Amino acid sequence: MPEPSVAAGVARRMIDVAVARGADRKMLLTQSGILSETLDDQDARVPMAHYKALIRAAKAATNDSALVLHYAEEVNLADVSIVGMIGNASANMTDAFVQLQRYNRLVVEVDLGASPRFTNEWVGGALWLVDYRANPNDFPELTEQAFGQMVCNTRHFGTTPFVLAVEVTHNDPGYANEYERILGAPVTFNAARNAMRIDPAWLTHKIAETPHYTFGLLSNHAEALLSRLEASTSVRGQVESHLLPILHSGNAAIAHVSAVMGCSRQTLYRRLKAEGVTFAHILDALRHRMALDYMSARKVSVNETAYLLGFSDPAAFSRAFKRWTGVSPRAARHKLPYSLKAPT
């Protein structure tokens, strides 16, 4: 796979946290090899080697060895990535965890092969959230960042402390007290795995931080579309209104929509055929329209748009977008919002 990377927004906020603690921004950019214009581009990725160099430089400049934990404590994931917004709009913690599995590489990309990075596992009657990132001790700060944001970002949902114990594979870095203060649980270093024991009640804790339609309301165009769909009396309009809030899940299938509408797949197929459309056409046209909406609003990156529309990877989205418009998503950014026509 290509070299792992992190979202430019993550690096930008890490620099902000370091600068607030006395570091010089220009020095951090120079020592990390990150270009300033990269941080201004929401489609940009920062190579992992540069991000590692940034962390080293930031720790030294701030004299704060626990800087990454403090970053996790201070920075809400929703401020740096669509992944946080998706978590806020999930029905409960289990749903948020499923979405984290789908989207987490938009924040930090690591080499995992076909395996998920995080899993929930029952061991001896205890529930553990396990991080399967390869070679974690090569850069333990990624463990700090992941666990820290999982814990700190869920506190504002009103949960009681859900982490009961923490295990990490690296040595005590000298600030174990900060680990326990921020993560809120006893920490075992030099463990066999990176994992957090969690209270099972956490899985069903309701979030409802933002409406579930958040995914379709990231631009004024999308909000207007949603209102139009909800008022529609056509079968196509009803299908679109059910598709819109689940596009991000990657499970926008006719079986799901027909079940929600209270009919069989065959019945829905016949009703759509009577209106001269197919489910596949509706899904494709809705993705096309929403792609233009998201990108014209410039609130999410091309990669984030791909996942919000339910594509398995950005390359699949790029192929579809070129089929729709004749240009690549990144080239289209220079033409939007007005020169690319949405489908009917």
XYZ file of C-alpha atoms in Angstrom:
344
model
C 0.000 0.000 0.000
C 1.094 3.655 -0.344
C 2.917 5.183 2.594
C 0.528 5.620 5.547
C -0.582 9.162 6.195
C -2.694 11.386 8.417
C -5.257 13.998 7.502
C -3.833 17.479 7.050
C -6.391 18.758 9.567
C -4.915 16.528 12.274
C -1.412 17.865 11.658
C -2.718 21.433 11.557
C -4.425 21.126 14.950
C -1.393 19.369 16.439
C 0.664 22.388 15.408
C -1.953 24.708 16.929
C -1.764 22.856 20.250
C 2.039 23.018 20.224
C 2.111 26.716 19.298
C -0.303 27.474 22.148
C 2.326 25.901 24.412
C 5.144 28.088 23.121
C 6.428 26.295 20.004
C 7.303 28.270 16.865
C 5.068 27.363 13.925
C 7.701 28.012 11.263
C 10.212 25.858 13.110
C 7.730 22.997 13.398
C 6.999 23.109 9.674
C 10.697 23.200 8.830
C 11.663 20.342 11.114
C 8.741 18.164 10.036
C 9.079 18.855 6.308
C 5.386 19.781 6.096
C 4.549 22.610 3.690
C 2.267 25.331 5.016
C 0.057 25.140 1.930
C -0.500 21.430 2.601
C -2.253 22.311 5.838
C -4.555 24.705 3.982
C -5.749 21.966 1.611
C -8.552 19.860 3.070
C -7.852 17.146 0.479
C -4.224 16.861 1.524
C -2.564 14.037 3.395
C 0.593 14.300 5.475
C 2.999 11.334 5.115
C 3.409 9.433 8.358
C 7.180 10.104 8.385
C 6.490 13.848 8.393
C 3.862 13.481 11.091
C 6.304 11.560 13.274
C 8.878 14.316 12.756
C 6.238 16.883 13.713
C 5.456 15.082 16.966
C 9.156 14.845 17.870
C 9.726 18.520 17.115
C 6.574 19.605 18.956
C 7.427 17.626 22.079
C 10.913 19.097 22.181
C 9.758 22.652 21.520
C 7.059 22.559 24.208
C 8.972 20.423 26.695
C 5.748 18.433 26.960
C 6.361 14.708 26.621
C 2.637 14.044 26.990
C 1.719 16.474 24.184
C -0.241 13.908 22.148
C -2.383 12.982 25.146
C -2.990 16.684 25.749
C -3.931 17.081 22.081
C -6.481 14.280 22.496
C -7.822 15.960 25.610
C -8.228 19.368 23.956
C -9.159 18.694 20.318
C -12.562 17.327 19.400
C -12.350 14.946 16.465
C -15.328 16.712 14.859
C -13.120 19.812 14.531
C -10.569 18.057 12.338
C -12.466 15.370 10.466
C -15.873 14.349 9.203
C -15.308 11.167 11.243
C -16.055 13.093 14.432
C -19.229 14.551 12.953
C -20.365 11.063 11.986
C -19.746 9.854 15.521
C -21.800 12.739 16.909
C -24.698 11.819 14.642
C -24.686 8.088 15.368
C -27.612 6.582 17.234
C -25.509 5.004 19.958
C -21.945 4.029 20.795
C -22.149 0.743 18.896
C -23.194 2.589 15.754
C -20.427 5.135 16.301
C -17.901 2.318 16.649
C -19.085 0.720 13.392
C -18.654 4.054 11.636
C -15.210 4.488 13.196
C -14.200 1.181 11.645
C -15.378 2.360 8.246
C -13.907 5.852 8.345
C -10.903 5.777 10.692
C -8.306 5.799 7.920
C -9.559 9.226 6.904
C -7.996 10.436 10.168
C -4.962 8.188 10.494
C -4.041 5.649 7.852
C -2.042 2.622 9.007
C -0.961 -0.623 7.397
C -3.498 -3.288 8.367
C -4.034 -5.380 5.257
C -7.646 -6.549 5.192
C -8.074 -6.515 8.984
C -9.987 -3.861 10.912
C -7.894 -1.717 13.201
C -10.233 -1.880 16.195
C -12.378 -4.727 17.468
C -14.583 -5.331 20.492
C -13.758 -8.675 22.114
C -15.119 -10.576 25.092
C -12.313 -12.168 27.111
C -13.050 -13.974 30.371
C -16.342 -12.167 30.802
C -14.793 -8.737 30.181
C -15.299 -6.554 27.114
C -12.131 -5.166 25.540
C -11.647 -2.691 22.707
C -8.449 -3.853 20.995
C -6.213 -1.899 18.613
C -4.549 -4.197 16.062
C -2.271 -1.591 14.466
C 0.935 -3.275 13.296
C 4.249 -2.432 15.019
C 2.647 -0.082 17.530
C 5.838 0.484 19.503
C 7.450 2.141 16.475
C 5.177 5.121 17.119
C 3.302 4.724 20.417
C 1.951 8.261 20.099
C -0.665 6.915 17.679
C -1.944 4.683 20.459
C -2.072 7.697 22.778
C -3.909 9.709 20.147
C -6.469 7.008 19.352
C -7.259 5.983 22.934
C -7.148 9.573 24.171
C -9.649 10.826 21.612
C -11.944 7.837 22.043
C -12.145 8.561 25.765
C -12.170 12.356 25.725
C -14.483 12.789 22.744
C -17.173 10.584 24.279
C -17.271 12.387 27.615
C -19.381 15.213 26.232
C -22.052 12.668 25.272
C -22.886 12.444 28.948
C -21.528 8.951 29.523
C -20.309 7.865 32.895
C -16.666 6.708 32.781
C -16.683 3.711 30.479
C -13.014 2.710 30.485
C -12.207 0.348 33.329
C -8.602 -0.530 32.491
C -6.012 0.200 29.797
C -3.198 -1.953 28.429
C -0.434 -0.675 26.140
C 2.503 -2.508 24.631
C 5.103 0.240 25.043
C 7.169 1.136 28.089
C 6.126 3.710 30.636
C 7.143 6.949 28.880
C 7.558 8.777 32.168
C 4.126 10.356 32.433
C 1.973 7.459 33.577
C 0.073 9.847 35.835
C -1.142 11.758 32.769
C -2.261 8.508 31.138
C -4.398 7.661 34.141
C -5.729 11.195 34.563
C -6.761 11.603 30.924
C -7.926 8.048 30.237
C -9.589 7.786 33.635
C -8.434 4.232 34.378
C -5.392 2.296 35.593
C -2.827 1.674 32.849
C -0.599 -1.387 32.403
C 2.540 -0.791 30.353
C 4.568 -3.482 28.517
C 1.348 -5.421 27.977
C 0.769 -8.016 25.256
C -1.673 -5.774 23.375
C -3.060 -2.269 23.102
C -6.552 -2.461 24.531
C -9.096 -0.781 26.779
C -11.485 -2.713 28.972
C -14.860 -1.021 28.614
C -18.156 -1.119 30.463
C -20.624 -3.124 28.302
C -23.291 -0.499 29.025
C -21.253 1.837 26.805
C -22.326 -0.078 23.704
C -25.973 0.931 24.000
C -25.454 4.444 25.320
C -27.440 6.851 23.147
C -25.618 9.715 21.514
C -28.062 11.857 19.523
C -25.562 14.732 19.740
C -26.706 15.967 16.340
C -29.570 14.827 14.096
C -29.001 11.636 12.170
C -29.464 13.695 8.993
C -26.197 15.521 9.732
C -24.636 13.681 6.813
C -27.092 15.271 4.419
C -27.005 18.718 5.963
C -23.408 19.736 5.403
C -24.404 22.278 2.782
C -27.378 24.523 2.117
C -28.030 22.662 -1.127
C -28.292 19.366 0.746
C -30.630 20.838 3.342
C -32.936 22.094 0.612
C -32.774 18.696 -1.064
C -33.752 16.935 2.141
C -36.754 19.195 2.637
C -37.814 18.591 -0.946
C -37.463 14.832 -0.563
C -39.415 14.689 2.676
C -42.275 16.559 1.008
C -42.274 14.336 -2.055
C -45.220 12.043 -2.759
C -43.526 10.074 -5.561
C -42.043 6.668 -4.877
C -38.713 7.958 -6.134
C -38.845 10.825 -3.660
C -39.641 8.438 -0.823
C -36.727 6.198 -1.788
C -34.360 9.172 -1.937
C -35.497 10.399 1.468
C -34.665 6.991 2.955
C -31.349 6.756 1.108
C -30.004 10.165 2.040
C -29.340 9.561 5.760
C -27.785 6.103 5.162
C -25.512 6.835 2.205
C -22.550 7.164 4.541
C -23.043 3.646 5.911
C -22.103 1.881 2.697
C -25.281 -0.214 3.056
C -27.669 1.730 0.847
C -29.390 -1.342 -0.576
C -32.871 -1.880 -1.974
C -33.564 -4.567 0.637
C -33.069 -2.054 3.448
C -35.135 0.693 1.810
C -38.001 -1.623 0.900
C -38.131 -2.931 4.471
C -38.293 0.614 5.856
C -41.072 1.415 3.370
C -42.977 -1.681 4.445
C -42.945 -3.541 1.155
C -40.991 -6.302 -0.565
C -38.078 -5.724 -2.903
C -40.210 -6.920 -5.807
C -43.034 -4.526 -4.948
C -40.649 -1.582 -4.710
C -39.045 -2.594 -8.002
C -42.461 -2.613 -9.715
C -43.503 0.717 -8.209
C -40.284 2.375 -9.373
C -40.601 0.802 -12.816
C -44.051 2.370 -13.120
C -42.373 5.756 -12.612
C -39.747 4.952 -15.240
C -36.754 4.608 -12.902
C -34.712 1.907 -11.200
C -33.261 1.774 -7.710
C -29.732 1.740 -9.150
C -30.435 4.886 -11.153
C -31.860 6.692 -8.110
C -28.862 5.758 -5.971
C -26.397 6.802 -8.655
C -28.153 10.119 -9.319
C -28.433 10.893 -5.590
C -24.727 10.233 -5.107
C -23.981 12.486 -8.089
C -26.119 15.297 -6.721
C -24.758 14.993 -3.194
C -21.168 14.895 -4.466
C -21.691 18.254 -6.127
C -23.410 19.603 -3.001
C -20.653 18.508 -0.624
C -17.847 19.700 -2.853
C -19.414 23.029 -3.766
C -19.905 23.775 -0.061
C -16.187 22.983 0.439
C -16.833 21.692 3.949
C -15.447 18.207 3.354
C -12.529 16.829 1.380
C -12.737 14.676 -1.721
C -11.822 11.575 0.294
C -14.417 12.383 2.949
C -17.029 12.927 0.246
C -16.270 9.467 -1.131
C -17.031 7.780 2.178
C -20.042 9.965 2.951
C -21.569 8.752 -0.303
C -20.970 5.109 0.591
C -18.084 4.313 -1.747
C -15.676 1.635 -0.581
C -12.638 3.791 -1.325
C -11.760 7.183 -2.872
C -10.649 5.573 -6.142
C -14.132 4.131 -6.716
C -15.638 7.545 -6.079
C -13.199 9.209 -8.480
C -14.172 6.773 -11.252
C -17.864 7.415 -10.665
C -17.374 11.169 -10.523
C -15.472 11.196 -13.817
C -18.284 9.138 -15.361
C -20.805 11.710 -14.112
C -18.952 14.869 -15.036
C -16.060 14.026 -17.350
C -13.503 15.415 -14.895
C -11.835 14.224 -11.705
C -13.171 15.361 -8.314
C -10.133 17.532 -7.679
C -10.385 19.170 -11.101
C -14.075 19.773 -10.440
C -13.294 21.831 -7.339
C -12.041 24.571 -9.673
C -15.367 24.574 -11.549
C -17.805 24.326 -8.685
C -20.290 25.504 -7.523
C -21.959 26.580 -10.717
C -20.424 25.055 -13.828
C -21.204 21.369 -13.191
C -24.840 20.469 -13.619
C -26.584 18.225 -11.098
C -28.650 15.287 -12.412
C -32.404 15.299 -12.512
